[in-house]
Coordinates of C-alpha atoms in Angstrom, one line a residue:
A1 CA -13.4 -12.1 -1.8
N2 CA -11.1 -9.5 -3.4
W3 CA -8.4 -12.1 -2.8
G4 CA -8.2 -15.4 -4.7
L5 CA -7.7 -17.5 -1.5
H6 CA -11.2 -16.5 -0.4
N7 CA -12.8 -17.1 -3.7
D8 CA -14.4 -20.5 -3.2
G9 CA -17.1 -19.9 -5.8
S10 CA -19.8 -19.4 -3.3
G11 CA -21.9 -16.3 -3.0
P12 CA -23.5 -14.1 -5.7
H13 CA -21.7 -14.6 -9.0
G14 CA -19.0 -16.6 -7.3
K15 CA -17.7 -18.4 -10.4
Q16 CA -17.4 -15.1 -12.3
L17 CA -15.5 -13.6 -9.4
Q18 CA -13.1 -16.6 -9.5
A19 CA -12.5 -15.8 -13.2
E20 CA -11.9 -12.1 -12.5
I21 CA -9.6 -12.2 -9.5
H22 CA -6.1 -13.7 -9.7
S23 CA -3.6 -13.5 -6.9
P24 CA -1.4 -16.7 -7.1
N25 CA 1.6 -15.2 -5.2
L26 CA -0.5 -13.9 -2.4
D27 CA -2.5 -17.1 -2.2
G28 CA 0.7 -19.2 -2.2
L29 CA 2.4 -17.3 0.6
A30 CA -0.7 -17.5 2.8
Q31 CA -1.0 -21.2 2.2
E32 CA 2.7 -21.7 3.0
G33 CA 2.4 -19.5 6.1
V34 CA -0.2 -18.8 8.8
L35 CA -3.5 -17.3 7.7
L36 CA -4.8 -14.8 10.3
D37 CA -8.5 -15.3 10.0
R38 CA -9.7 -12.7 12.5
H39 CA -7.3 -9.8 12.0
Y40 CA -8.8 -6.4 12.7
A41 CA -7.7 -3.0 11.6
F42 CA -10.0 0.1 11.3
R43 CA -12.7 1.3 9.0
I44 CA -10.3 3.8 7.2
C45 CA -6.6 3.9 6.5
S46 CA -4.8 6.6 8.5
P47 CA -6.1 5.4 11.9
A48 CA -5.1 1.8 11.1
R49 CA -1.6 2.9 10.0
S50 CA -1.2 5.1 13.0
S51 CA -2.2 2.2 15.2
L52 CA 0.3 -0.1 13.5
M53 CA 3.2 2.3 13.9
S54 CA 2.4 3.4 17.5
G55 CA 1.1 0.1 19.0
R56 CA -2.0 1.9 20.3
L57 CA -5.6 1.3 19.2
P58 CA -6.8 3.8 16.7
M59 CA -9.1 5.7 19.1
H60 CA -6.0 6.3 21.3
V61 CA -3.8 7.7 18.6
N62 CA -5.7 9.0 15.6
W63 CA -9.2 8.4 14.4
V64 CA -9.5 10.4 11.2
N65 CA -7.8 10.3 7.8
T66 CA -4.7 12.4 7.5
G67 CA -5.2 15.3 5.2
I68 CA -3.5 18.7 5.0
T69 CA -6.5 20.3 6.6
D70 CA -7.0 17.7 9.4
F71 CA -6.1 18.4 13.0
N72 CA -5.4 16.1 15.9
P73 CA -6.4 17.6 19.3
K74 CA -4.1 15.0 21.0
D75 CA -1.2 16.8 19.3
P76 CA -2.3 20.5 19.2
V77 CA 0.8 21.9 17.6
S78 CA 0.7 19.4 14.7
G79 CA -1.5 21.2 12.2
S80 CA -2.6 17.9 10.7
S81 CA -3.7 14.6 12.1
G82 CA -1.3 11.7 12.6
I83 CA 0.7 10.1 15.3
P84 CA 1.4 12.6 18.1
R85 CA 5.1 13.4 18.4
N86 CA 5.4 12.2 21.9
M87 CA 4.8 8.6 20.8
T88 CA 7.7 6.4 19.7
G89 CA 7.2 4.8 16.3
M90 CA 7.9 1.1 15.5
A91 CA 10.8 1.9 13.2
S92 CA 12.5 3.9 15.9
K93 CA 12.4 0.9 18.2
L94 CA 13.7 -1.5 15.6
K95 CA 16.4 1.0 14.5
S96 CA 17.6 1.2 18.1
A97 CA 17.8 -2.7 18.0
G98 CA 20.2 -2.5 15.0
Y99 CA 17.8 -2.9 12.1
K100 CA 18.2 -1.1 8.9
T101 CA 14.9 0.6 8.4
H102 CA 13.4 1.3 5.0
M103 CA 9.9 2.5 4.0
I104 CA 8.5 2.4 0.5
G105 CA 5.0 3.6 -0.4
K106 CA 2.1 5.1 1.5
W107 CA 2.7 6.7 4.9
D108 CA -0.6 8.4 5.9
A109 CA 0.3 8.8 9.6
G110 CA 1.1 12.5 9.8
S111 CA 3.3 15.0 7.9
A112 CA 2.8 18.4 9.6
T113 CA 6.5 18.6 10.7
P114 CA 9.6 16.6 9.9
E115 CA 9.1 14.7 13.2
H116 CA 5.8 13.4 11.9
T117 CA 7.2 12.0 8.7
P118 CA 8.7 8.5 8.1
W119 CA 12.2 10.1 8.6
G120 CA 11.1 11.5 11.9
R121 CA 9.6 8.2 12.9
G122 CA 12.8 6.2 12.6
F123 CA 13.0 5.2 8.9
E124 CA 16.5 6.0 7.6
N125 CA 15.2 5.8 4.0
F126 CA 11.8 6.6 2.6
V127 CA 10.4 6.7 -0.9
G128 CA 6.7 7.3 -1.3
Y129 CA 3.9 9.7 -0.5
L130 CA 2.7 11.2 2.7
Q131 CA -1.1 11.4 2.4
H132 CA -3.7 8.7 2.0
A133 CA -3.7 8.7 -1.9
N134 CA -2.2 10.4 -4.9
D135 CA -2.4 10.0 -8.6
Y136 CA -0.6 6.8 -9.8
W137 CA 0.8 8.5 -12.9
Q138 CA 1.3 12.1 -11.9
E139 CA 1.6 11.9 -8.1
G140 CA -0.7 14.8 -7.6
I141 CA -3.4 14.9 -4.8
G142 CA -6.4 16.0 -6.7
L143 CA -10.1 15.4 -5.9
T144 CA -10.1 11.9 -7.5
S145 CA -7.2 10.9 -5.2
T146 CA -8.1 12.3 -1.8
G147 CA -11.8 13.1 -2.1
E148 CA -11.3 16.7 -1.0
I149 CA -10.2 20.1 -2.1
D150 CA -7.5 21.2 0.3
V151 CA -6.4 24.6 1.4
C152 CA -3.8 24.6 -1.4
M153 CA -6.5 23.9 -4.0
D154 CA -5.0 20.4 -4.7
K155 CA -1.8 21.8 -6.2
F156 CA 0.6 19.6 -4.3
V157 CA 2.6 16.8 -5.9
D158 CA 3.0 14.1 -3.2
F159 CA 6.0 11.9 -4.1
H160 CA 9.0 12.2 -1.9
V161 CA 12.5 10.8 -1.0
Y162 CA 13.9 11.2 2.5
N163 CA 17.4 9.9 3.4
E164 CA 20.7 11.0 5.0
T165 CA 21.7 13.3 2.1
F166 CA 18.4 14.3 0.4
K167 CA 14.9 15.3 1.6
G168 CA 12.5 16.5 -1.0
G169 CA 10.3 15.6 -4.0
V170 CA 11.1 13.0 -6.5
T171 CA 12.9 14.8 -9.3
P172 CA 13.0 13.6 -12.9
A173 CA 16.5 12.3 -12.3
I174 CA 15.3 10.3 -9.3
A175 CA 12.4 9.0 -11.3
R176 CA 14.8 7.8 -14.0
E177 CA 16.8 5.9 -11.3
M178 CA 13.5 4.1 -10.5
G179 CA 12.8 3.3 -14.2
C180 CA 10.6 6.2 -15.4
L181 CA 12.3 7.6 -18.4
K182 CA 9.5 9.8 -19.7
D183 CA 8.1 13.2 -18.4
N184 CA 4.8 12.7 -16.6
A185 CA 3.8 16.3 -17.1
H186 CA 2.6 16.7 -13.5
N187 CA 3.9 20.3 -13.4
Q188 CA 2.8 21.3 -16.8
S189 CA 6.4 21.0 -17.7
A190 CA 8.2 22.8 -20.6
T191 CA 9.4 19.4 -21.8
T192 CA 6.0 18.3 -22.9
G193 CA 3.9 21.5 -22.8
L194 CA 1.0 19.3 -21.5
D195 CA -1.5 20.2 -18.9
P196 CA -2.1 17.5 -16.3
G197 CA -4.8 15.2 -17.7
I198 CA -3.4 11.7 -17.8
N199 CA -6.2 9.1 -17.8
A200 CA -6.5 5.8 -15.9
T201 CA -4.0 4.0 -18.1
G202 CA -1.4 6.7 -18.3
C203 CA -2.3 8.5 -21.5
V204 CA -2.9 12.2 -22.2
N205 CA -4.1 11.4 -25.7
A206 CA -3.4 8.9 -28.4
S207 CA 0.0 10.3 -29.1
Y208 CA 1.3 10.7 -25.6
C209 CA 1.1 7.8 -23.2
L210 CA 3.5 7.0 -20.3
P211 CA 5.2 3.6 -20.3
D212 CA 4.4 1.0 -17.6
S213 CA 7.7 1.9 -15.9
C214 CA 6.3 5.3 -15.0
Y215 CA 3.4 3.9 -13.1
E216 CA 4.0 4.8 -9.4
E217 CA 3.8 1.2 -8.3
A218 CA 6.4 0.2 -10.9
M219 CA 8.8 2.8 -9.5
L220 CA 8.1 1.7 -5.9
R221 CA 8.6 -1.9 -6.9
T222 CA 12.0 -1.0 -8.5
R223 CA 13.0 0.8 -5.4
A224 CA 12.1 -2.1 -3.1
V225 CA 14.0 -4.6 -5.2
S226 CA 17.0 -2.3 -5.1
V227 CA 16.9 -2.1 -1.3
I228 CA 16.8 -5.8 -1.0
Q229 CA 19.6 -6.4 -3.5
G230 CA 21.8 -3.7 -1.9
H231 CA 21.2 -4.8 1.7
D232 CA 24.2 -5.8 3.9
T233 CA 22.9 -9.0 5.4
S234 CA 25.2 -8.7 8.4
H235 CA 22.5 -6.3 9.7
P236 CA 18.8 -7.2 10.1
L237 CA 16.4 -5.5 7.7
F238 CA 13.0 -3.9 8.4
L239 CA 11.4 -3.2 5.1
F240 CA 8.0 -1.5 5.4
Y241 CA 6.5 -1.8 1.9
T242 CA 3.1 -0.2 1.8
S243 CA 1.6 -0.4 -1.6
H244 CA -0.8 2.2 -2.9
L245 CA -2.8 -0.6 -4.4
L246 CA -5.8 -1.1 -4.3
H247 CA -6.7 2.5 -3.2
T248 CA -8.4 5.0 -5.5
P249 CA -8.0 6.5 -7.9
L250 CA -8.4 3.3 -9.9
Q251 CA -5.5 3.5 -12.4
V252 CA -3.3 0.8 -13.9
P253 CA -1.3 0.2 -17.0
D254 CA -3.4 -0.9 -20.0
S255 CA -1.2 -4.0 -20.3
Y256 CA -2.8 -5.3 -17.1
L257 CA -6.3 -4.7 -18.3
Q258 CA -5.4 -6.8 -21.3
K259 CA -4.0 -9.5 -19.0
V260 CA -7.2 -9.6 -17.0
D261 CA -9.3 -9.9 -20.1
R262 CA -7.2 -12.9 -21.2
L263 CA -7.4 -14.5 -17.8
V264 CA -11.1 -14.1 -17.5
S265 CA -11.6 -15.7 -20.9
E266 CA -9.2 -18.6 -20.1
K267 CA -11.2 -19.3 -16.9
G268 CA -14.5 -19.3 -18.8
G269 CA -15.9 -16.1 -17.3
Q270 CA -17.9 -13.5 -19.0
P271 CA -16.2 -10.3 -20.0
I272 CA -16.1 -7.8 -17.1
D273 CA -18.9 -5.4 -17.9
T274 CA -17.9 -2.5 -15.6
A275 CA -14.9 -0.3 -16.1
N276 CA -14.2 0.1 -12.4
R277 CA -14.4 -3.6 -11.6
K278 CA -12.0 -4.4 -14.4
L279 CA -9.6 -1.7 -13.1
Y280 CA -9.9 -3.2 -9.6
A281 CA -9.2 -6.7 -10.9
A282 CA -6.1 -5.5 -12.8
M283 CA -4.8 -3.6 -9.8
T284 CA -5.1 -6.8 -7.7
L285 CA -3.1 -8.6 -10.3
Y286 CA -0.5 -5.9 -10.3
L287 CA -0.2 -6.1 -6.5
D288 CA 0.2 -9.8 -6.7
D289 CA 3.0 -9.5 -9.3
T290 CA 4.8 -7.0 -7.1
V291 CA 4.7 -9.3 -4.1
G292 CA 6.0 -12.1 -6.2
E293 CA 9.0 -9.9 -7.4
L294 CA 9.9 -8.9 -3.8
V295 CA 9.9 -12.5 -2.7
K296 CA 12.0 -13.5 -5.7
A297 CA 14.5 -10.8 -4.8
M298 CA 14.7 -12.0 -1.2
K299 CA 15.3 -15.5 -2.3
A300 CA 18.0 -14.5 -4.8
K301 CA 19.7 -12.6 -2.0
G302 CA 19.7 -15.6 0.3
M303 CA 17.5 -13.8 2.8
W304 CA 14.2 -15.8 2.6
D305 CA 15.0 -18.5 5.1
N306 CA 15.4 -15.9 7.9
T307 CA 12.6 -13.6 6.8
L308 CA 9.2 -13.0 8.3
V309 CA 6.7 -11.5 5.9
V310 CA 3.6 -9.9 7.5
F311 CA 0.8 -9.0 5.1
S312 CA -2.2 -6.9 6.1
S313 CA -4.8 -4.5 4.7
D314 CA -5.5 -1.3 6.6
N315 CA -9.3 -1.5 6.2
G316 CA -12.0 -3.5 4.4
G317 CA -12.6 -3.1 0.7
P318 CA -14.7 -0.1 -0.4
V319 CA -18.0 -1.3 -1.7
Y320 CA -19.1 2.2 -2.9
E321 CA -18.4 3.8 -6.3
P322 CA -15.7 3.9 -7.5
G323 CA -14.1 1.4 -5.1
S324 CA -15.6 -1.8 -6.6
A325 CA -14.5 -4.2 -3.9
N326 CA -16.2 -7.4 -2.7
N327 CA -16.1 -8.4 0.9
H328 CA -18.4 -11.4 0.7
P329 CA -19.4 -13.0 3.0
L330 CA -18.7 -10.2 5.4
K331 CA -21.2 -7.4 5.8
G332 CA -20.3 -3.8 4.9
G333 CA -17.0 -2.3 3.7
K334 CA -14.6 0.6 4.2
Y335 CA -16.0 3.4 6.4
S336 CA -18.3 1.0 8.2
D337 CA -17.8 -0.7 11.5
W338 CA -19.3 -4.0 10.3
E339 CA -16.8 -6.8 9.8
G340 CA -16.5 -6.0 6.1
G341 CA -15.0 -2.7 7.1
V342 CA -12.6 -3.7 9.8
R343 CA -11.8 -7.5 9.5
V344 CA -9.0 -7.6 6.9
N345 CA -7.0 -10.0 4.8
A346 CA -3.8 -10.9 6.7
W347 CA -1.2 -13.6 7.0
V348 CA 2.4 -14.3 8.0
S349 CA 4.8 -16.2 5.8
G350 CA 8.5 -16.6 5.0
G351 CA 11.2 -19.0 6.0
F352 CA 11.1 -17.8 9.6
V353 CA 7.7 -19.3 10.1
P354 CA 8.2 -22.7 11.9
K355 CA 7.6 -25.6 9.7
A356 CA 5.1 -27.1 12.1
K357 CA 2.9 -23.9 11.7
R358 CA 3.0 -23.6 8.0
G359 CA -0.3 -24.1 6.2
S360 CA -2.3 -23.4 9.3
T361 CA -5.0 -20.9 10.2
Y362 CA -5.1 -18.8 13.4
S363 CA -8.6 -17.9 14.4
G364 CA -7.9 -15.9 17.5
V365 CA -8.7 -12.2 17.5
M366 CA -5.7 -9.9 16.5
S367 CA -5.5 -6.2 16.2
I368 CA -3.2 -4.3 13.8
A369 CA -1.9 -2.6 16.9
D370 CA -0.5 -5.9 18.2
W371 CA 2.4 -5.9 15.7
Y372 CA 4.2 -3.1 17.5
G373 CA 4.6 -5.1 20.7
T374 CA 5.3 -8.3 18.7
F375 CA 8.1 -6.8 16.8
C376 CA 9.6 -5.0 19.8
E377 CA 9.5 -8.1 22.1

């Protein structure tokens, strides 16, 4: 029920939930495509992503979240969990078939060596972060992002670019190329003289706030649109866009909190009375807008009629603090093996979907691991 399509007004406070959650682009794409009603992933994110990229069920590739201190006994020289290096990634297979392979966003499938990273797994271009979360404004991996204090005392900044000519962190110059023209102070920089301390809406204090364009998802969106606009359509494209949204920490531009307040009022709902739930609703709206912008770019490029879009979450919504999700009518949530933790929102859409199948629902059981064989067939 974190997704408008499933908000039918039933269940506890159903009408209020309808007023809070707005996802018109996602809803429209699902209704124009094929809704996958019984699509299963895993109870947490890294195993699901490792399963997707390797084509193996999570218990046969990686069953823990990928942190700096994690270790995968199936890959004893790795130093951190993820996909063992002797497994071929999905992008490598598609690259060998002539696809241009781009990844943008959250990796979370291993980073101990270059071979474990998106670059080592067949993505010729990568912009994003390697662990399961970072700060949306400063890209650090502090306690509120990862839920742990790592061996480096959470001092890493996890925002990277890998391509043929550059492999390293996102520099201020690269950030400017993606639309962020203001220093985010993540390294206590001389430019601002500020210690890290930006709040959920991107402000250090009343006199220093980052613009919406410095929100990590805004930069990832800009990068994705650039990839689409610059793509040579004589080659097929595999764009793996893995949004940070709606993962913790719950952070979003203040402009989206204001949009949610306005939409709730217009729908006749009561003002959202918990800060986390409002942040979650605003982040849902931001994700929906991003998907809409990517679809718009593909249509403008003339790619839509030959494009297959696959949408899936990597686990059920978190129903604990501060996650604020709602998986009604499914029981449980992230970290549980009940359906609320593993049965996820998923659909396929795009011009490639046969007209006879559009607007349908597939109720057969699917695993997130099935996409590897489907794409490679």
